[in-house]
Every structure is written in C-alpha cells, then in structure tokens.
XYZ file of C-alpha atoms in Angstrom:
302
model
C 0.000 0.000 0.000
C 1.327 3.407 -0.949
C 0.386 6.711 0.728
C -2.747 8.301 -0.772
C -0.740 11.306 -2.005
C 1.273 9.057 -4.356
C -1.798 7.729 -6.162
C -2.254 8.956 -9.742
C -5.551 10.749 -9.097
C -7.816 12.006 -6.348
C -4.948 12.734 -3.977
C -3.665 15.735 -2.055
C -0.614 17.216 -3.684
C 0.282 15.843 -7.138
C 3.563 14.044 -7.580
C 6.086 16.604 -8.763
C 4.587 19.482 -6.776
C 6.320 21.246 -3.889
C 4.352 19.075 -1.458
C 5.291 15.788 -3.112
C 8.461 16.112 -5.193
C 8.891 13.641 -8.021
C 11.657 11.050 -7.646
C 14.986 12.519 -8.689
C 13.696 16.072 -8.848
C 15.572 17.070 -5.727
C 18.916 15.492 -5.143
C 22.432 16.398 -6.001
C 21.421 19.208 -8.387
C 20.272 21.401 -5.517
C 23.311 20.753 -3.376
C 26.250 20.723 -5.778
C 26.968 24.321 -4.909
C 27.298 23.387 -1.244
C 30.975 22.546 -1.113
C 31.116 21.303 2.458
C 33.915 19.288 3.977
C 31.869 16.663 5.748
C 29.223 14.433 4.245
C 27.205 14.550 7.448
C 26.954 18.330 7.276
C 25.982 18.026 3.612
C 23.247 15.517 4.370
C 21.736 17.720 7.104
C 21.918 20.813 4.887
C 20.348 18.923 1.995
C 17.554 17.616 4.208
C 16.781 21.088 5.506
C 16.833 22.552 1.989
C 14.585 19.867 0.583
C 12.434 20.244 3.687
C 10.834 23.266 2.016
C 8.960 20.718 -0.133
C 6.967 19.575 2.900
C 9.221 17.558 5.208
C 9.814 20.303 7.766
C 6.165 21.346 7.556
C 5.086 17.820 8.437
C 7.474 17.812 11.399
C 5.957 21.107 12.599
C 2.466 19.661 12.177
C 3.305 16.726 14.433
C 5.011 19.045 16.921
C 1.623 20.733 17.243
C 0.016 17.336 17.819
C 2.447 16.418 20.606
C 2.058 19.863 22.185
C -1.672 19.119 22.382
C -0.957 15.675 23.884
C 1.344 17.205 26.509
C -1.268 19.865 27.222
C -3.894 17.193 27.838
C -1.473 15.279 30.060
C -0.762 18.425 32.084
C -4.501 18.974 32.561
C -4.906 15.340 33.658
C -1.954 15.586 36.035
C -3.900 17.968 38.243
C -6.548 15.274 38.658
C -4.451 12.122 38.939
C -1.389 11.427 41.072
C -0.487 8.548 38.771
C -0.423 10.696 35.640
C 1.291 13.505 37.530
C 4.166 11.139 38.317
C 4.784 10.559 34.607
C 2.773 12.915 32.348
C 4.802 12.082 29.211
C 3.687 8.434 29.179
C 0.845 9.154 26.715
C 3.105 10.745 24.099
C 5.729 8.028 24.533
C 3.197 5.246 24.102
C 1.628 6.904 21.045
C 5.084 7.280 19.491
C 6.059 3.675 20.131
C 2.804 2.284 18.763
C 2.830 4.237 15.491
C 6.541 4.115 14.642
C 7.055 0.522 15.787
C 4.090 -0.929 13.946
C 4.591 1.284 10.888
C 8.190 0.064 10.635
C 6.981 -3.514 11.051
C 4.328 -3.086 8.338
C 6.918 -1.677 5.924
C 9.427 -4.444 6.671
C 6.918 -7.221 5.959
C 5.712 -5.519 2.770
C 2.218 -4.466 3.866
C 3.053 -0.779 3.355
C 5.333 0.901 0.847
C 8.671 2.417 1.939
C 7.380 5.856 0.892
C 5.237 5.919 4.035
C 8.373 6.301 6.155
C 9.644 9.756 5.088
C 6.100 11.099 4.810
C 4.692 9.832 8.109
C 7.082 7.815 10.270
C 10.075 10.154 10.442
C 8.227 13.500 10.759
C 6.086 11.985 13.510
C 9.111 10.584 15.350
C 11.331 13.666 15.032
C 8.495 15.793 16.424
C 8.044 13.454 19.395
C 11.756 13.263 20.203
C 12.144 17.055 20.102
C 9.109 17.713 22.319
C 10.049 14.937 24.763
C 13.449 16.559 25.291
C 11.631 19.768 26.251
C 8.844 18.281 28.371
C 10.647 15.327 29.965
C 14.434 15.311 29.662
C 15.036 18.913 30.708
C 12.558 19.054 33.649
C 13.664 15.622 34.925
C 17.348 16.253 34.109
C 17.455 12.833 32.488
C 20.743 12.948 30.586
C 20.692 9.346 29.222
C 17.266 9.811 27.610
C 18.330 13.218 26.271
C 21.391 11.588 24.686
C 19.217 8.809 23.230
C 16.764 11.295 21.695
C 19.542 13.514 20.323
C 21.281 10.535 18.708
C 17.992 9.404 17.143
C 17.282 12.847 15.700
C 20.822 13.293 14.387
C 20.971 9.843 12.780
C 17.481 9.721 11.267
C 16.599 13.309 10.335
C 18.320 13.246 6.945
C 16.610 10.010 5.848
C 13.319 11.870 5.562
C 14.324 13.586 2.330
C 15.713 12.218 -0.919
C 18.616 14.654 -1.045
C 19.671 14.044 2.550
C 19.236 10.274 2.333
C 21.277 10.152 -0.871
C 24.303 11.645 0.890
C 23.788 9.815 4.198
C 23.333 6.535 2.297
C 26.409 6.882 0.070
C 24.290 7.465 -3.010
C 21.560 4.958 -2.169
C 18.358 6.668 -0.956
C 16.412 3.447 -0.409
C 19.262 1.916 1.612
C 19.339 4.868 4.025
C 15.569 4.818 4.466
C 15.426 1.032 4.906
C 18.148 1.280 7.534
C 16.079 3.893 9.350
C 12.954 1.735 9.181
C 14.811 -1.327 10.456
C 16.218 0.594 13.405
C 12.758 1.692 14.470
C 11.696 -1.900 15.057
C 13.259 -1.267 18.466
C 10.247 0.930 19.279
C 7.975 -2.123 19.418
C 9.065 -2.668 23.028
C 8.242 0.831 24.305
C 4.434 0.493 24.632
C 5.022 -2.742 26.565
C 7.521 -0.927 28.791
C 4.909 1.735 29.552
C 2.162 -0.794 30.250
C 4.578 -2.527 32.626
C 5.068 0.765 34.448
C 1.292 1.243 34.688
C 0.732 -2.230 36.122
C 3.557 -1.798 38.642
C 1.784 1.339 39.864
C -1.725 -0.113 40.056
C -1.604 -3.858 40.739
C -1.942 -5.182 44.264
C -1.192 -8.802 43.359
C 0.184 -10.816 40.460
C -1.856 -10.878 37.260
C -1.442 -13.124 34.218
C -1.469 -10.067 31.950
C 1.538 -8.725 33.842
C 3.453 -11.919 33.054
C 2.388 -11.899 29.381
C 3.260 -8.214 28.985
C 6.718 -8.658 30.514
C 7.443 -11.795 28.497
C 6.622 -9.888 25.288
C 8.661 -6.934 26.528
C 11.696 -9.126 27.106
C 11.259 -10.781 23.691
C 10.903 -7.527 21.725
C 13.643 -5.821 23.724
C 16.095 -8.659 23.116
C 15.459 -9.156 19.401
C 14.513 -5.557 18.548
C 17.530 -4.032 20.281
C 20.203 -6.405 21.590
C 20.201 -8.617 18.482
C 19.025 -6.183 15.802
C 21.476 -3.320 16.395
C 24.745 -5.272 15.967
C 23.149 -7.269 13.127
C 22.397 -4.057 11.208
C 25.960 -2.843 11.737
C 27.577 -6.093 10.614
C 25.193 -7.053 7.802
C 23.929 -3.732 6.420
C 26.472 -1.014 7.286
C 29.989 -2.467 7.388
C 29.755 -4.128 3.897
C 29.130 -0.665 2.386
C 32.261 0.963 3.777
C 33.907 1.117 0.330
C 30.926 3.074 -1.044
C 31.276 5.696 1.676
C 35.061 5.827 1.248
C 34.764 6.276 -2.524
C 32.428 9.273 -2.074
C 34.507 10.771 0.733
C 31.709 10.443 3.296
C 33.393 8.257 5.880
C 31.886 10.510 8.540
C 28.400 9.385 7.466
C 29.587 5.796 7.808
C 30.908 6.584 11.292
C 27.589 8.187 12.271
C 25.710 5.059 11.150
C 27.947 2.773 13.183
C 28.156 5.026 16.254
C 24.398 5.623 16.374
C 23.595 1.906 16.431
C 26.344 1.207 18.978
C 25.107 3.942 21.335
C 21.531 2.631 21.223
C 22.839 -0.918 21.753
C 24.894 0.039 24.820
C 22.016 1.995 26.342
C 19.624 -0.892 25.670
C 21.966 -3.355 27.373
C 22.206 -1.014 30.371
C 18.415 -0.626 30.611
C 17.888 -4.357 30.257
C 20.338 -4.990 33.089
C 18.416 -2.583 35.316
C 15.069 -4.190 34.462
C 16.440 -7.696 35.099
C 18.264 -6.738 38.303
C 16.071 -9.035 40.414
C 16.317 -11.965 38.012
C 13.942 -13.445 35.450
C 11.420 -14.608 38.050
C 11.110 -11.173 39.636
C 10.765 -9.650 36.161
C 7.898 -11.937 35.101
C 6.053 -12.362 38.410
C 4.720 -9.260 40.150
C 5.638 -8.891 43.819
C 3.720 -6.033 45.522
C 6.181 -5.883 48.419
C 9.279 -5.600 46.239
C 8.477 -2.134 44.882
C 6.266 -0.716 47.594
C 7.569 2.853 47.266
C 6.641 2.905 43.570
C 3.244 1.333 44.089
C 0.889 3.420 46.288
C -1.839 0.758 45.985
C 0.306 -2.104 47.231
C -0.889 -3.787 50.406
C 2.237 -4.431 52.407
C 1.974 -6.558 55.522
C 4.552 -5.626 58.126
C 6.281 -8.487 59.883
C 5.540 -8.743 63.586
C-alpha cells in the first residue's frame, strides 16, 4: 500500500509538486553548490533545503500534535497522582505504537517504503524534540536526552531524498530502509509503559503482567540487543567502500556510532530491568516495589 498522495488521481498534492516532489527532482542538483567538507553536514543541509517541499512542515504539524498531547497530560496531572508522576507516558506510548508498527508493516511488505519519510520520520522527530523539552530537561534525564539527540541526528536526513542520498552513500532506499529497520526497536516501548502502569496499580500478580513482561523481554532482546549489531555487521559495514569512494566516511561513522550507542544503552536498561532476576521480572511482587506502588498492600512483619 502506498500513501494516498502518491496515487495517480484524487490525492492531495500531485507528484512533482512542492508538497510531493517527483523522484529525482531534488537530489544532487540542488546541493552541488554546497561545497562542504563533511558528508554529514551536507546531508543535514540537503535535508533542511529539501524540507521546504513539505518535510519540515510535516514535522511542525506533528510538533503541534504532541504539544496538544502534553497539554492534555498536564490537565490530567492535576486530577491524577499517577499521571502527575509521569505525564509524558501518553506521548511516549503513542510514538512507540505508530513508529514501531509502521516500521513492522513496511518491513513485511504491507506498506510501501514511501510511508516512512512522509509519516514515520516526521512523527518521530516531532516526538523526540518535544520529549526533550517536556521530559528530559525538567527531569534532568541525561541518558534519555542523549538517546533522543542521537535518534534525531541519525534519522533526520533520511526523511528527504537529497539528505538520504548523501547519508546513504548514493543509495536513498538503503538509508531509508536502515532507518525503518532501526525503528523496530520501538515495538518494546508500549510494553515498557504498560509494565510501568501495572507496577503502579496492581496489588497482586496478574497473568497479563506476566504476558506483557514476556513480550517486553522478547521484543527488547530481538529488537535491540540482536538487531542493532546485526544491522551494523550485515547492512552497514559491507558498504564501507561506497562511503570511502564518495569521501563520506563521517556518514559511515555516524551510522555505526548511532547503532552502537543505542545498543549500549539498551543493554544497560535491560540490566536494570532484570536486576532481580527473570522470576522477579515476570512475576509481580507487591512488596518488592512498595515505594513505587501506592496501591500495594504491604503486611509488616511482627
């Protein structure tokens, strides 16, 4: 399935217009005059220039959406202690659901790759930017701020043909497929948030808690711990000669470093989640996390 705006008739914004540029219309021709030293700088500049065709406007549109979501969460925080403790959970869950499942649908062939630069990346970039403002800065959460900044820096250019062509060593589809594949890691985030919710509200073990955490462990392991090094070894490293030939080794380094940073952070987070062992991770114990669970009924030993 292709986005409705790429259909030959009855769509918003004809192919070849400023809203939907035709394939090949924007690429190296618009950026040849930009004689920059680093390919990464070229790819960002090209993405921003081509963004006048609609990419940056779509990011701004989704920024407005997430501002509305954060506004609703702030309103709800005044009425719920649970939401007040983590008001960004709604935006984070919405981001994980759409980007994770959209990436999955593209990978299995249900949706066309063209959905990614037109929906997936603008939506994600908008979320990451607003989450830095509404969560990372107020909470002074440096690791999450680093994660979001790395994601924006590594994926922003793949949303345009000109930027992806430089970042992908001449191969637009390769850069965008790499971006899509990396976002399979977002499949675990909604499960992580539902785990948080159940930890806060359950008073005793529930089968849904066990199922949720089993799926979380599965998606976290394969979508992050296995996928990230696999993408580096199978998809990125074999193309080193292409980057070297075009003089964009820095783009190659960004691809490798971005995946390695996310991998290391994912291993760290997994270690923290599994600190009590597999049994404690799967089976809910209301006495183990009493300070994080105001509804837990803790019986004091006599």
